[in-house]
Amino acid sequence: MSEDVNKLVDKLMHELRRGTITIGVLSQLSEPQYGYSLVTMLNEKGVQVEPGTLYPLLRRLEKQGLLSSKWDTNESRPRKYYYLNHLGRMVYDELCVEWRKIVSSLDFIIEEDRGN
Amino acid sequence: MSEDVNKLVDKLMHELRRGTITIGVLSQLSEPQYGYSLVTMLNEKGVQVEPGTLYPLLRRLEKQGLLSSKWDTNESRPRKYYYLNHLGRMVYDELCVEWRKIVSSLDFIIEEDRGN
DNA sequence: TGACAATAGTGTATGTCATACAGTATATTA
DNA sequence: TAATATACTGTATGACATACACTATTGTCA
């Protein structure tokens, strides 16, 4: 497989992953977390997310009302902690339901294709 | 839940679905299909895709070398059929592997969150 | 038969957000 | 002390879905 095709595959995989970043991030915020900790946690769990992506996402979700945040300056260094608020929990739950539907649909059609 | 929140949820769900359109489309092209037939097939199987999305996607995938196409003018009306070629089949298989990894990771972290 | 609707495909503008990278600030390490 | 790591903010670009407009052909119905 050539270099160009590898790039194409990478690109397609990135697009495949794209929509899952939000739900992945929301899933870790039942307890307050700060940005770099989230990057590490998620990477360890198989959800790759770049800091340049995560921070705007956190700010966006906070702006949309799903997350709340607080600065903690009592530790060795200042960190901004984000966590799901009430609305965020509700929306996250709905996204999880939707995710299961999507997975179910895709699993069905991919397995169907396997049979061919 | 207010109107604005419903819109936000809709938007997030759209983003969640976004990356799955390509793999959904590729899954149906082991046999040649034409655009509007694909829209119907996929909708029936739970993968919503708009014609305005599908046609550019089909053209893009063809340009990238994954799909081949042929006009069939022998039927009642002219239709353009697309189908996976050899490279497309290979790439599709890789995407399926990646999809399973993503699903596995997300299932793990969502179930982990359930336990909280 | 002609007008309109449905089918089928193409194209443009806009919206959304990830990525890439630059930059700032603070704490830690060499 | 200077360099590096940690932590966060901001800008430009890339990718592609959505919304909608438009063209072309065939089917339906008055």
Tab-separated table of N, CA and C (backbone and C1' of nucleotides) in Angstrom, chain B residues 15 18 34-36 55 59 71 77 79-80, chain C residues 6-12 15-18:
chain	number	residue	atom	x	y	z
B	15	GLU	N	-23.124	15.598	15.007
B	15	GLU	CA	-21.673	15.461	15.014
B	15	GLU	C	-21.253	14.031	15.354
B	18	ARG	N	-21.602	11.938	12.328
B	18	ARG	CA	-20.904	12.463	11.175
B	18	ARG	C	-19.864	11.516	10.602
B	34	TYR	N	-26.909	2.866	-7.045
B	34	TYR	CA	-26.942	4.269	-7.449
B	34	TYR	C	-27.375	5.118	-6.268
B	35	GLY	N	-27.101	6.433	-6.352
B	35	GLY	CA	-27.267	7.338	-5.234
B	35	GLY	C	-28.571	7.248	-4.462
B	36	TYR	N	-29.686	7.440	-5.178
B	36	TYR	CA	-30.953	7.494	-4.452
B	36	TYR	C	-31.323	6.161	-3.820
B	55	TYR	N	-23.986	12.558	-2.559
B	55	TYR	CA	-23.414	12.684	-3.912
B	55	TYR	C	-21.989	13.225	-3.902
B	59	ARG	N	-18.616	11.101	-5.126
B	59	ARG	CA	-17.652	11.661	-6.087
B	59	ARG	C	-16.271	11.760	-5.458
B	71	TRP	N	-22.258	4.367	-15.801
B	71	TRP	CA	-23.620	4.806	-16.132
B	71	TRP	C	-24.366	3.629	-16.722
B	77	ARG	N	-34.566	4.621	-16.760
B	77	ARG	CA	-33.968	5.951	-16.693
B	77	ARG	C	-32.478	5.823	-16.395
B	79	ARG	N	-28.984	5.953	-14.693
B	79	ARG	CA	-28.509	5.985	-13.314
B	79	ARG	C	-27.008	5.745	-13.304
B	80	LYS	N	-26.384	6.357	-12.318
B	80	LYS	CA	-24.940	6.177	-12.183
B	80	LYS	C	-24.677	5.218	-11.027
C	6	DA	P	-44.470	14.396	-5.752
C	6	DA	O5'	-43.452	13.355	-6.380
C	6	DA	C5'	-43.973	12.236	-7.093
C	6	DA	C4'	-42.825	11.470	-7.728
C	6	DA	C3'	-41.632	11.246	-6.791
C	6	DA	O3'	-41.236	9.884	-6.904
C	6	DA	C1'	-40.900	12.290	-8.789
C	7	DT	P	-40.022	9.331	-5.990
C	7	DT	O5'	-38.850	9.247	-7.055
C	7	DT	C5'	-39.076	8.499	-8.254
C	7	DT	C4'	-37.920	8.709	-9.222
C	7	DT	C3'	-36.529	8.387	-8.659
C	7	DT	O3'	-35.854	7.628	-9.644
C	7	DT	C1'	-36.525	10.516	-9.642
C	8	DA	P	-34.623	6.684	-9.236
C	8	DA	O5'	-33.380	7.656	-9.461
C	8	DA	C5'	-32.923	7.878	-10.786
C	8	DA	C4'	-31.931	9.013	-10.841
C	8	DA	C3'	-30.817	9.015	-9.782
C	8	DA	O3'	-29.621	8.570	-10.406
C	8	DA	C1'	-31.605	11.215	-10.299
C	9	DG	P	-28.197	8.540	-9.603
C	9	DG	O5'	-27.632	10.005	-9.919
C	9	DG	C5'	-27.464	10.396	-11.272
C	9	DG	C4'	-27.107	11.854	-11.366
C	9	DG	C3'	-25.865	12.295	-10.569
C	9	DG	O3'	-24.925	12.854	-11.458
C	9	DG	C1'	-27.645	13.825	-10.280
C	10	DT	P	-23.483	13.279	-10.888
C	10	DT	O5'	-23.619	14.870	-10.853
C	10	DT	C5'	-23.909	15.567	-12.054
C	10	DT	C4'	-23.882	17.059	-11.812
C	10	DT	C3'	-22.629	17.553	-11.089
C	10	DT	O3'	-22.116	18.671	-11.798
C	10	DT	C1'	-24.561	18.331	-9.990
C	11	DG	P	-20.727	19.342	-11.300
C	11	DG	O5'	-21.245	20.582	-10.444
C	11	DG	C5'	-22.145	21.501	-11.037
C	11	DG	C4'	-22.451	22.629	-10.068
C	11	DG	C3'	-21.241	23.095	-9.245
C	11	DG	O3'	-21.213	24.514	-9.249
C	11	DG	C1'	-23.036	22.561	-7.809
C	12	DT	P	-19.936	25.284	-8.634
C	12	DT	O5'	-20.604	26.204	-7.510
C	12	DT	C5'	-21.832	26.873	-7.786
C	12	DT	C4'	-22.316	27.531	-6.516
C	12	DT	C3'	-21.199	28.112	-5.655
C	12	DT	O3'	-21.598	29.392	-5.208
C	12	DT	C1'	-22.487	26.581	-4.391
C	15	DG	P	-23.324	30.677	8.131
C	15	DG	O5'	-23.181	29.276	8.861
C	15	DG	C5'	-24.214	28.297	8.718
C	15	DG	C4'	-23.832	27.036	9.465
C	15	DG	C3'	-23.123	27.299	10.790
C	15	DG	O3'	-23.648	26.391	11.750
C	15	DG	C1'	-21.719	25.993	9.364
C	16	DT	P	-23.199	26.513	13.252
C	16	DT	O5'	-22.126	25.348	13.387
C	16	DT	C5'	-22.505	24.013	13.043
C	16	DT	C4'	-21.319	23.108	13.188
C	16	DT	C3'	-20.461	23.402	14.422
C	16	DT	O3'	-20.454	22.249	15.244
C	16	DT	C1'	-19.114	23.145	12.471
C	17	DC	P	-19.801	22.301	16.696
C	17	DC	O5'	-18.353	21.708	16.418
C	17	DC	C5'	-18.248	20.454	15.762
C	17	DC	C4'	-16.813	20.229	15.345
C	17	DC	C3'	-15.775	20.558	16.441
C	17	DC	O3'	-14.773	19.564	16.393
C	17	DC	C1'	-15.208	21.619	14.477
C	18	DA	P	-14.129	18.960	17.667
C	18	DA	O5'	-12.880	18.188	17.056
C	18	DA	C5'	-13.100	17.233	16.023
C	18	DA	C4'	-11.895	17.185	15.109
C	18	DA	C3'	-10.552	17.141	15.837
C	18	DA	O3'	-9.718	16.190	15.188
C	18	DA	C1'	-10.621	19.030	14.403
